[in-house]
mmCIF file of C-alpha atoms in Angstrom:
data_model
loop_
_atom_site.group_PDB
_atom_site.id
_atom_site.type_symbol
_atom_site.label_atom_id
_atom_site.label_comp_id
_atom_site.label_asym_id
_atom_site.label_seq_id
_atom_site.Cartn_x
_atom_site.Cartn_y
_atom_site.Cartn_z
ATOM 1 C CA MET A 1049 78.321 27.164 -4.753
ATOM 2 C CA VAL A 1050 77.469 26.833 -1.212
ATOM 3 C CA THR A 1051 73.885 24.768 -1.314
ATOM 4 C CA LYS A 1052 72.089 25.007 2.000
ATOM 5 C CA HIS A 1053 72.372 21.821 4.549
ATOM 6 C CA ILE A 1054 70.095 18.705 3.756
ATOM 7 C CA ALA A 1055 69.664 16.850 6.398
ATOM 8 C CA ALA A 1056 71.420 12.706 5.800
ATOM 9 C CA GLY A 1057 68.391 10.151 5.753
ATOM 10 C CA PHE A 1058 68.509 6.448 7.481
ATOM 11 C CA GLY A 1059 69.280 3.366 5.886
ATOM 12 C CA MET A 1060 72.373 1.760 4.823
ATOM 13 C CA LEU A 1061 74.367 2.829 1.977
ATOM 14 C CA MET A 1062 74.781 0.646 -1.283
ATOM 15 C CA THR A 1063 77.968 -0.776 -3.233
ATOM 16 C CA ILE A 1064 77.903 0.850 -6.200
ATOM 17 C CA THR A 1065 78.524 -0.781 -9.096
ATOM 18 C CA LEU A 1066 79.575 0.244 -12.493
ATOM 19 C CA THR A 1067 78.109 -1.405 -15.180
ATOM 20 C CA GLY A 1068 76.355 -0.365 -18.167
ATOM 21 C CA ALA A 1069 76.101 2.820 -19.074
ATOM 22 C CA ALA A 1070 78.672 3.987 -16.787
ATOM 23 C CA GLY A 1071 81.724 1.307 -18.228
ATOM 24 C CA THR A 1072 84.277 0.125 -16.616
ATOM 25 C CA ALA A 1073 87.409 3.045 -15.394
ATOM 26 C CA THR A 1074 90.899 1.131 -15.499
ATOM 27 C CA ALA A 1075 93.216 2.012 -12.741
ATOM 28 C CA ALA A 1076 95.811 3.600 -14.034
ATOM 29 C CA PRO A 1077 96.724 6.945 -13.222
ATOM 30 C CA SER A 1078 96.055 9.288 -15.094
ATOM 31 C CA PRO A 1079 98.431 11.722 -17.856
ATOM 32 C CA VAL A 1080 99.107 15.355 -16.091
ATOM 33 C CA SER A 1081 100.298 17.521 -18.345
ATOM 34 C CA ASP A 1082 103.362 19.381 -17.045
ATOM 35 C CA LYS A 1083 103.609 16.467 -13.914
ATOM 36 C CA THR A 1084 106.205 13.559 -13.578
ATOM 37 C CA SER A 1085 104.517 13.432 -10.448
ATOM 38 C CA ALA A 1086 101.072 14.317 -8.131
ATOM 39 C CA SER A 1087 102.428 17.407 -5.948
ATOM 40 C CA ALA A 1088 101.789 17.114 -2.492
ATOM 41 C CA PRO A 1089 100.255 20.988 -1.103
ATOM 42 C CA GLY A 1090 103.206 23.393 -0.972
ATOM 43 C CA ASN A 1091 105.256 21.958 -2.515
ATOM 44 C CA LYS A 1092 104.985 23.602 -6.513
ATOM 45 C CA ALA A 1093 102.993 26.899 -7.369
ATOM 46 C CA ALA A 1094 99.376 26.620 -8.733
ATOM 47 C CA LYS A 1095 99.735 28.014 -12.444
ATOM 48 C CA ASN A 1096 97.489 30.452 -13.371
ATOM 49 C CA TYR A 1097 94.329 29.936 -16.286
ATOM 50 C CA LEU A 1098 92.106 32.011 -17.313
ATOM 51 C CA TYR A 1099 88.085 31.209 -16.702
ATOM 52 C CA ALA A 1100 85.676 31.950 -18.913
ATOM 53 C CA SER A 1101 82.391 30.448 -20.856
ATOM 54 C CA ILE A 1102 82.782 29.552 -23.968
ATOM 55 C CA GLY A 1103 80.458 33.026 -25.501
ATOM 56 C CA ASP A 1104 83.422 35.419 -23.918
ATOM 57 C CA PHE A 1105 86.542 33.882 -25.789
ATOM 58 C CA ASP A 1106 86.880 36.868 -28.234
ATOM 59 C CA THR A 1107 85.718 39.720 -25.768
ATOM 60 C CA ASN A 1108 87.065 38.503 -21.949
ATOM 61 C CA VAL A 1109 90.509 36.450 -22.784
ATOM 62 C CA LYS A 1110 91.930 36.940 -26.308
ATOM 63 C CA PRO A 1111 92.878 40.637 -24.659
ATOM 64 C CA LEU A 1112 94.812 38.940 -21.475
ATOM 65 C CA ILE A 1113 95.626 35.475 -22.734
ATOM 66 C CA ASP A 1114 99.126 37.329 -23.362
ATOM 67 C CA ARG A 1115 100.479 37.596 -20.259
ATOM 68 C CA PRO A 1116 103.404 35.576 -19.060
ATOM 69 C CA ASP A 1117 101.846 35.003 -15.784
ATOM 70 C CA VAL A 1118 98.730 33.099 -17.722
ATOM 71 C CA ALA A 1119 99.159 29.607 -18.423
ATOM 72 C CA GLY A 1120 96.194 29.431 -20.557
ATOM 73 C CA VAL A 1121 91.850 29.033 -20.318
ATOM 74 C CA GLN A 1122 89.126 27.242 -18.695
ATOM 75 C CA LEU A 1123 86.182 27.131 -20.810
ATOM 76 C CA VAL A 1124 82.872 26.791 -19.744
ATOM 77 C CA VAL A 1125 80.545 24.959 -22.510
ATOM 78 C CA PRO A 1126 77.049 23.684 -22.203
ATOM 79 C CA TRP A 1127 76.337 20.521 -23.499
ATOM 80 C CA LYS A 1128 72.946 22.066 -25.759
ATOM 81 C CA ALA A 1129 76.559 24.179 -27.735
ATOM 82 C CA LEU A 1130 77.845 20.642 -28.023
ATOM 83 C CA GLU A 1131 74.995 18.764 -29.659
ATOM 84 C CA GLN A 1132 72.316 20.916 -30.741
ATOM 85 C CA LYS A 1133 70.177 17.648 -31.894
ATOM 86 C CA LYS A 1134 70.446 14.062 -31.264
ATOM 87 C CA TYR A 1135 74.272 12.661 -32.610
ATOM 88 C CA GLN A 1136 75.202 16.319 -34.498
ATOM 89 C CA TYR A 1137 77.635 17.511 -32.095
ATOM 90 C CA ASP A 1138 78.622 21.255 -33.100
ATOM 91 C CA PHE A 1139 83.255 21.018 -31.450
ATOM 92 C CA SER A 1140 83.942 23.876 -33.405
ATOM 93 C CA GLU A 1141 83.962 26.540 -31.628
ATOM 94 C CA ILE A 1142 86.765 24.738 -29.548
ATOM 95 C CA ASP A 1143 88.069 23.914 -31.958
ATOM 96 C CA ARG A 1144 88.544 27.648 -33.022
ATOM 97 C CA ALA A 1145 89.998 28.815 -28.957
ATOM 98 C CA LEU A 1146 92.486 25.763 -29.674
ATOM 99 C CA ASN A 1147 93.663 26.580 -32.300
ATOM 100 C CA TYR A 1148 94.204 30.362 -31.310
ATOM 101 C CA LEU A 1149 95.616 29.225 -28.408
ATOM 102 C CA GLN A 1150 98.163 26.851 -29.823
ATOM 103 C CA SER A 1151 99.199 29.186 -32.093
ATOM 104 C CA ARG A 1152 100.114 31.325 -28.728
ATOM 105 C CA HIS A 1153 101.578 28.376 -26.878
ATOM 106 C CA LYS A 1154 98.569 28.172 -24.306
ATOM 107 C CA LYS A 1155 96.447 25.482 -23.112
ATOM 108 C CA LEU A 1156 92.886 24.784 -23.320
ATOM 109 C CA PHE A 1157 90.848 23.097 -20.008
ATOM 110 C CA ILE A 1158 87.345 22.428 -20.581
ATOM 111 C CA GLN A 1159 84.633 22.333 -18.318
ATOM 112 C CA ILE A 1160 80.893 20.767 -19.662
ATOM 113 C CA GLN A 1161 78.451 21.978 -18.253
ATOM 114 C CA ASP A 1162 74.863 19.741 -17.737
ATOM 115 C CA ARG A 1163 73.332 21.860 -14.899
ATOM 116 C CA PHE A 1164 72.578 25.731 -14.598
ATOM 117 C CA PHE A 1165 72.273 28.021 -11.224
ATOM 118 C CA ALA A 1166 69.821 30.477 -13.456
ATOM 119 C CA PRO A 1167 67.421 29.890 -16.544
ATOM 120 C CA PRO A 1168 67.894 29.817 -19.694
ATOM 121 C CA THR A 1169 68.717 25.787 -19.477
ATOM 122 C CA ARG A 1170 71.492 24.905 -22.074
ATOM 123 C CA LEU A 1171 70.571 20.936 -22.771
ATOM 124 C CA PRO A 1172 69.360 19.220 -25.854
ATOM 125 C CA ALA A 1173 65.708 20.223 -26.621
ATOM 126 C CA TYR A 1174 65.394 15.959 -27.242
ATOM 127 C CA LEU A 1175 66.294 15.634 -24.441
ATOM 128 C CA LEU A 1176 63.551 17.763 -22.284
ATOM 129 C CA SER A 1177 61.295 16.838 -24.859
ATOM 130 C CA ASP A 1178 61.517 13.380 -25.675
ATOM 131 C CA PRO A 1179 59.450 10.635 -23.043
ATOM 132 C CA ALA A 1180 62.242 8.355 -23.127
ATOM 133 C CA TYR A 1181 64.188 10.950 -21.173
ATOM 134 C CA ARG A 1182 61.740 11.379 -18.595
ATOM 135 C CA GLY A 1183 61.969 15.056 -18.728
ATOM 136 C CA GLY A 1184 65.892 15.286 -18.694
ATOM 137 C CA ALA A 1185 65.975 17.528 -16.370
ATOM 138 C CA ALA A 1186 65.263 18.196 -12.522
ATOM 139 C CA PRO A 1187 64.847 21.540 -10.970
ATOM 140 C CA THR A 1188 67.309 22.989 -8.775
ATOM 141 C CA LYS A 1189 66.774 25.441 -5.725
ATOM 142 C CA ASN A 1190 69.360 27.713 -5.573
ATOM 143 C CA GLU A 1191 71.235 29.037 -2.200
ATOM 144 C CA SER A 1192 74.010 29.504 -0.640
ATOM 145 C CA GLY A 1193 75.896 32.069 1.478
ATOM 146 C CA LEU A 1194 75.608 34.778 -0.347
ATOM 147 C CA GLY A 1195 71.667 34.697 0.172
ATOM 148 C CA PRO A 1196 69.595 32.679 -2.408
ATOM 149 C CA GLY A 1197 69.501 32.982 -5.954
ATOM 150 C CA LYS A 1198 67.569 31.891 -9.204
ATOM 151 C CA PRO A 1199 65.436 27.715 -9.810
ATOM 152 C CA GLY A 1200 67.945 26.301 -11.718
ATOM 153 C CA THR A 1201 68.173 23.384 -13.779
ATOM 154 C CA ILE A 1202 70.429 19.724 -13.481
ATOM 155 C CA ALA A 1203 70.969 16.931 -16.058
ATOM 156 C CA ALA A 1204 68.978 13.626 -14.836
ATOM 157 C CA GLN A 1205 72.206 11.505 -14.786
ATOM 158 C CA TRP A 1206 70.417 9.570 -12.671
ATOM 159 C CA ASN A 1207 68.459 8.545 -15.389
ATOM 160 C CA PRO A 1208 70.703 5.569 -17.335
ATOM 161 C CA GLN A 1209 69.153 7.205 -20.555
ATOM 162 C CA VAL A 1210 70.229 10.059 -19.235
ATOM 163 C CA ARG A 1211 74.066 9.528 -18.203
ATOM 164 C CA SER A 1212 74.096 7.267 -21.806
ATOM 165 C CA ARG A 1213 73.542 10.512 -23.675
ATOM 166 C CA PHE A 1214 75.818 12.551 -21.930
ATOM 167 C CA GLN A 1215 78.170 9.514 -21.523
ATOM 168 C CA HIS A 1216 78.284 9.707 -25.686
ATOM 169 C CA LEU A 1217 78.886 12.735 -25.358
ATOM 170 C CA LEU A 1218 82.412 12.392 -23.341
ATOM 171 C CA LYS A 1219 82.991 9.327 -25.756
ATOM 172 C CA ALA A 1220 83.069 11.685 -28.850
ATOM 173 C CA LEU A 1221 84.566 14.978 -27.511
ATOM 174 C CA SER A 1222 87.770 12.183 -26.324
ATOM 175 C CA GLN A 1223 87.210 11.135 -30.043
ATOM 176 C CA ARG A 1224 88.152 14.225 -31.133
ATOM 177 C CA PHE A 1225 90.199 16.227 -28.265
ATOM 178 C CA ASP A 1226 92.113 13.415 -26.286
ATOM 179 C CA GLY A 1227 96.015 14.369 -25.622
ATOM 180 C CA ARG A 1228 95.063 17.974 -27.332
ATOM 181 C CA LEU A 1229 93.184 19.613 -24.096
ATOM 182 C CA ALA A 1230 95.011 20.541 -21.203
ATOM 183 C CA GLY A 1231 92.525 18.796 -19.234
ATOM 184 C CA VAL A 1232 88.264 18.583 -19.285
ATOM 185 C CA ASN A 1233 86.194 18.629 -15.970
ATOM 186 C CA LEU A 1234 83.201 17.472 -15.422
ATOM 187 C CA PRO A 1235 80.723 20.702 -12.406
ATOM 188 C CA GLU A 1236 80.623 20.978 -9.243
ATOM 189 C CA THR A 1237 79.171 17.837 -6.828
ATOM 190 C CA ALA A 1238 76.805 20.387 -5.463
ATOM 191 C CA THR A 1239 73.001 21.064 -6.087
ATOM 192 C CA GLU A 1240 69.499 20.834 -4.281
ATOM 193 C CA VAL A 1241 66.997 18.669 -6.777
ATOM 194 C CA ASP A 1242 63.001 20.306 -5.584
ATOM 195 C CA THR A 1243 62.137 17.444 -4.453
ATOM 196 C CA LYS A 1244 58.181 18.692 -4.982
ATOM 197 C CA LYS A 1245 58.323 20.023 -8.386
ATOM 198 C CA ASP A 1246 61.034 16.911 -9.556
ATOM 199 C CA ARG A 1247 59.389 14.160 -11.941
ATOM 200 C CA THR A 1248 62.895 12.379 -12.703
ATOM 201 C CA GLY A 1249 62.849 10.313 -10.158
ATOM 202 C CA TYR A 1250 65.916 12.025 -7.864
ATOM 203 C CA SER A 1251 67.152 10.928 -4.747
ATOM 204 C CA ASP A 1252 70.433 11.588 -3.410
ATOM 205 C CA ASP A 1253 71.905 8.575 -3.191
ATOM 206 C CA SER A 1254 71.163 8.131 -7.039
ATOM 207 C CA TYR A 1255 72.692 11.148 -7.727
ATOM 208 C CA PHE A 1256 75.827 10.427 -6.078
ATOM 209 C CA LYS A 1257 76.529 6.981 -7.640
ATOM 210 C CA ALA A 1258 76.003 8.095 -11.215
ATOM 211 C CA GLU A 1259 78.118 11.315 -10.468
ATOM 212 C CA LEU A 1260 80.934 8.770 -9.926
ATOM 213 C CA ALA A 1261 79.813 6.098 -13.037
ATOM 214 C CA ASN A 1262 80.490 9.710 -15.277
ATOM 215 C CA MET A 1263 83.664 10.388 -13.802
ATOM 216 C CA ALA A 1264 84.194 6.181 -14.364
ATOM 217 C CA TYR A 1265 83.863 6.802 -18.253
ATOM 218 C CA GLY A 1266 85.058 9.927 -18.236
ATOM 219 C CA ARG A 1267 88.613 8.507 -17.355
ATOM 220 C CA LYS A 1268 87.935 5.145 -19.641
ATOM 221 C CA VAL A 1269 87.569 7.638 -22.751
ATOM 222 C CA PHE A 1270 90.067 10.430 -22.115
ATOM 223 C CA THR A 1271 93.236 8.537 -21.790
ATOM 224 C CA LYS A 1272 95.792 11.092 -22.735
ATOM 225 C CA THR A 1273 93.712 14.276 -21.800
ATOM 226 C CA PRO A 1274 93.500 14.998 -17.852
ATOM 227 C CA PHE A 1275 90.148 13.770 -16.166
ATOM 228 C CA ILE A 1276 88.763 16.058 -13.577
ATOM 229 C CA GLN A 1277 85.646 16.080 -11.496
ATOM 230 C CA TYR A 1278 84.098 19.368 -9.271
ATOM 231 C CA VAL A 1279 83.773 18.780 -5.404
ATOM 232 C CA ASN A 1280 82.969 20.823 -2.573
ATOM 233 C CA PHE A 1281 79.090 19.541 -1.551
ATOM 234 C CA TRP A 1282 77.223 16.727 -2.261
ATOM 235 C CA PRO A 1283 72.922 16.945 -1.607
ATOM 236 C CA GLY A 1284 72.076 14.604 1.431
ATOM 237 C CA GLU A 1285 75.502 14.666 3.145
ATOM 238 C CA TRP A 1286 77.089 16.924 5.694
ATOM 239 C CA ASN A 1287 80.882 16.624 7.118
ATOM 240 C CA ASN A 1288 81.021 13.756 5.105
ATOM 241 C CA SER A 1289 77.349 11.859 7.277
ATOM 242 C CA ARG A 1290 77.033 9.259 4.617
ATOM 243 C CA ASN A 1291 80.583 8.832 3.730
ATOM 244 C CA TYR A 1292 79.961 10.539 -0.177
ATOM 245 C CA MET A 1293 82.760 12.339 0.556
ATOM 246 C CA LYS A 1294 85.309 10.142 0.810
ATOM 247 C CA ARG A 1295 84.156 7.336 -0.966
ATOM 248 C CA THR A 1296 84.810 10.253 -3.914
ATOM 249 C CA PHE A 1297 88.558 11.062 -2.543
ATOM 250 C CA GLU A 1298 89.279 7.225 -3.099
ATOM 251 C CA PHE A 1299 87.817 6.328 -5.847
ATOM 252 C CA ALA A 1300 89.452 9.699 -7.793
ATOM 253 C CA LYS A 1301 92.250 8.204 -6.232
ATOM 254 C CA SER A 1302 92.377 4.690 -7.177
ATOM 255 C CA HIS A 1303 91.017 5.381 -11.177
ATOM 256 C CA GLY A 1304 93.578 7.969 -11.595
ATOM 257 C CA ILE A 1305 91.092 10.634 -11.928
ATOM 258 C CA GLY A 1306 91.439 14.477 -10.666
ATOM 259 C CA LEU A 1307 89.776 16.194 -8.505
ATOM 260 C CA GLY A 1308 88.998 20.470 -8.313
ATOM 261 C CA GLY A 1309 86.014 22.409 -6.962
ATOM 262 C CA PRO A 1310 84.681 25.685 -8.509
ATOM 263 C CA ASP A 1311 85.427 28.020 -5.528
ATOM 264 C CA ILE A 1312 88.657 28.977 -3.707
ATOM 265 C CA LEU A 1313 87.410 30.464 0.050
ATOM 266 C CA PRO A 1314 90.179 30.125 3.011
ATOM 267 C CA ASN A 1315 88.631 28.981 5.905
ATOM 268 C CA ARG A 1316 84.960 29.047 5.227
ATOM 269 C CA PRO A 1317 83.878 27.003 7.473
ATOM 270 C CA ALA A 1318 81.166 24.720 5.747
ATOM 271 C CA GLN A 1319 84.027 24.152 3.248
ATOM 272 C CA MET A 1320 85.069 23.056 5.857
ATOM 273 C CA GLN A 1321 83.226 20.772 6.962
ATOM 274 C CA ASN A 1322 82.465 19.176 3.892
ATOM 275 C CA SER A 1323 85.078 18.923 0.586
ATOM 276 C CA TYR A 1324 88.521 20.663 1.800
ATOM 277 C CA PRO A 1325 90.106 18.594 4.559
ATOM 278 C CA PHE A 1326 90.131 16.161 2.149
ATOM 279 C CA PHE A 1327 91.842 17.550 -0.665
ATOM 280 C CA LYS A 1328 94.703 18.334 2.702
ATOM 281 C CA LYS A 1329 94.610 14.724 3.274
ATOM 282 C CA TYR A 1330 95.206 13.685 0.386
ATOM 283 C CA GLY A 1331 97.741 15.864 -1.190
ATOM 284 C CA GLY A 1332 99.913 14.113 -3.086
ATOM 285 C CA GLN A 1333 97.723 11.215 -4.049
ATOM 286 C CA LEU A 1334 95.673 12.603 -7.419
ATOM 287 C CA PRO A 1335 97.379 12.912 -10.268
ATOM 288 C CA LEU A 1336 95.750 16.315 -10.681
ATOM 289 C CA VAL A 1337 94.033 19.323 -8.407
ATOM 290 C CA ALA A 1338 92.852 21.778 -10.695
ATOM 291 C CA MET A 1339 90.576 24.637 -8.291
ATOM 292 C CA ALA A 1340 88.408 28.179 -9.238
ATOM 293 C CA VAL A 1341 87.985 32.324 -8.036
ATOM 294 C CA GLN A 1342 84.837 32.396 -9.329
ATOM 295 C CA GLU A 1343 82.900 35.828 -9.800
ATOM 296 C CA PRO A 1344 80.565 34.799 -6.176
ATOM 297 C CA ASP A 1345 84.118 34.028 -4.647
ATOM 298 C CA PHE A 1346 85.132 37.553 -4.778
ATOM 299 C CA GLN A 1347 82.688 38.793 -2.208
ATOM 300 C CA TYR A 1348 82.822 36.858 0.434
ATOM 301 C CA LYS A 1349 84.993 37.443 3.363
ATOM 302 C CA SER A 1350 87.320 35.978 5.496
ATOM 303 C CA PRO A 1351 86.636 34.467 8.540
ATOM 304 C CA LYS A 1352 89.879 36.291 10.058
ATOM 305 C CA THR A 1353 90.066 39.659 8.840
ATOM 306 C CA LYS A 1354 86.035 40.418 8.202
ATOM 307 C CA LYS A 1355 87.466 42.063 5.169
ATOM 308 C CA PRO A 1356 87.244 40.259 1.504
ATOM 309 C CA TYR A 1357 89.369 37.922 0.212
ATOM 310 C CA THR A 1358 92.783 39.851 -1.000
ATOM 311 C CA ARG A 1359 94.229 37.678 -4.670
ATOM 312 C CA GLN A 1360 97.368 36.052 -2.211
ATOM 313 C CA GLU A 1361 94.934 35.235 0.404
ATOM 314 C CA PHE A 1362 93.092 32.783 -2.544
ATOM 315 C CA THR A 1363 96.495 32.236 -3.738
ATOM 316 C CA ASP A 1364 98.455 31.248 -0.448
ATOM 317 C CA PHE A 1365 95.112 29.008 0.856
ATOM 318 C CA GLY A 1366 94.412 27.467 -2.943
ATOM 319 C CA THR A 1367 98.312 26.241 -2.810
ATOM 320 C CA ASN A 1368 99.603 24.972 0.775
ATOM 321 C CA THR A 1369 96.150 24.235 1.665
ATOM 322 C CA LEU A 1370 94.018 22.294 -1.285
ATOM 323 C CA GLY A 1371 97.184 21.511 -3.175
ATOM 324 C CA ALA A 1372 96.015 23.625 -6.372
ATOM 325 C CA ASP A 1373 98.255 22.476 -9.173
ATOM 326 C CA ALA A 1374 95.688 25.206 -11.452
ATOM 327 C CA ILE A 1375 94.015 27.719 -10.341
ATOM 328 C CA PHE A 1376 91.427 28.982 -12.975
ATOM 329 C CA TRP A 1377 90.742 33.465 -11.993
ATOM 330 C CA ALA A 1378 87.573 34.822 -13.619
ATOM 331 C CA THR A 1379 87.881 36.733 -15.895
ATOM 332 C CA SER A 1380 84.601 39.900 -14.940
ATOM 333 C CA ALA A 1381 84.248 41.089 -11.770
ATOM 334 C CA PRO A 1382 81.423 40.156 -8.257
ATOM 335 C CA GLY A 1383 78.913 42.959 -10.084
ATOM 336 C CA SER A 1384 77.805 39.881 -12.332
ATOM 337 C CA THR A 1385 73.922 38.900 -11.836
ATOM 338 C CA SER A 1386 74.554 34.974 -12.078
ATOM 339 C CA ARG A 1387 75.595 33.261 -9.114
ATOM 340 C CA ARG A 1388 77.868 31.089 -11.582
ATOM 341 C CA HIS A 1389 79.716 32.441 -14.444
ATOM 342 C CA ASP A 1390 78.748 28.917 -16.259
ATOM 343 C CA SER A 1391 74.842 29.424 -14.657
ATOM 344 C CA ALA A 1392 73.600 31.040 -17.831
ATOM 345 C CA ILE A 1393 76.459 31.019 -19.581
ATOM 346 C CA HIS A 1394 76.114 34.740 -20.024
ATOM 347 C CA HIS A 1395 78.353 37.818 -20.966
ATOM 348 C CA ALA A 1396 80.218 38.795 -17.741
ATOM 349 C CA ARG A 1397 77.438 42.567 -17.255
ATOM 350 C CA ALA A 1398 79.314 45.632 -19.052
ATOM 351 C CA GLY A 1399 81.566 47.355 -17.142
ATOM 352 C CA ALA A 1400 82.900 44.588 -14.453
ATOM 353 C CA ALA A 1401 86.726 45.379 -14.049
ATOM 354 C CA PRO A 1402 89.284 43.115 -15.352
ATOM 355 C CA TRP A 1403 90.985 39.943 -14.497
ATOM 356 C CA HIS A 1404 94.171 41.382 -14.386
ATOM 357 C CA LEU A 1405 93.610 44.438 -12.568
ATOM 358 C CA ARG A 1406 92.812 41.945 -9.615
ATOM 359 C CA LEU A 1407 95.320 39.662 -9.979
ATOM 360 C CA GLY A 1408 97.680 41.699 -10.620
ATOM 361 C CA ALA A 1409 97.249 43.796 -6.908
ATOM 362 C CA ASN A 1410 95.467 42.642 -2.940
#
């Protein structure tokens, strides 16, 4: 997702300290499945995984998972699906998918979704209703290179009480699945809070600090499973103007946290002015790089050919420039109404071309 360019503000950036709910991350490298060391861009072909919402597992994933060129699947799971009520966790759907995949010698990545690019908002009801969380979520605008999208919502991670609840979820997940999953990732950093409607006290800097705090905590509790943060854009920044992007990569490198992103869009100017150069610069220095080719990516055209990207262009750029160890391929075609498969966590639109037809052809 490409967010609207927001002018950077003035003032001195504060040093981030991760205390209290943020926890303390260890400096040891994060474990990486099927790897003995980080691979530099171009040194190793990325493994192919499917990408789908957990609600699409039976319909979209099962028919494709036994393909020999598919190593496993990344499933997007909304916060509400895991915590219907406060402290009452339900991991049964992850268990079911994991058991099915393990019986077929396939692997499972989980993306924990705390933001939604279109209605409905899949956050726990208590988070939105209890005054202690000051609304629990902020409204967002959604604009990209494909045009404006529907208003969305993001959990107010900059509120320490909200962040504490999210980190409690991470801890509960780690207690059950650490060492059993191929990876756990947090969604993209790109967002644009509608500050005119916001009542949660959002600021770009508080959001940035909160995201790094969750990165640190996730790395702390997942000691056997790689922990990954998707990073593409930071609100209030362009071309590392506030040093957010560089600090993210340095933080991930020093704490053994994997990085990735929701879109492989070769040579797109916006991406080339934000996260992409850092993936190239830090090639071989991160424990894991995981990139995705999601539904909107099939609608973009290459700046070079002026035609839609081909499978080979996605693969070559993802591997050789971004240094991807894993590529997550959307199982539905670009006809979906949602701007992200994880946006409303809806089923894919009927009639979408199957993933294997796109992956198997140029």
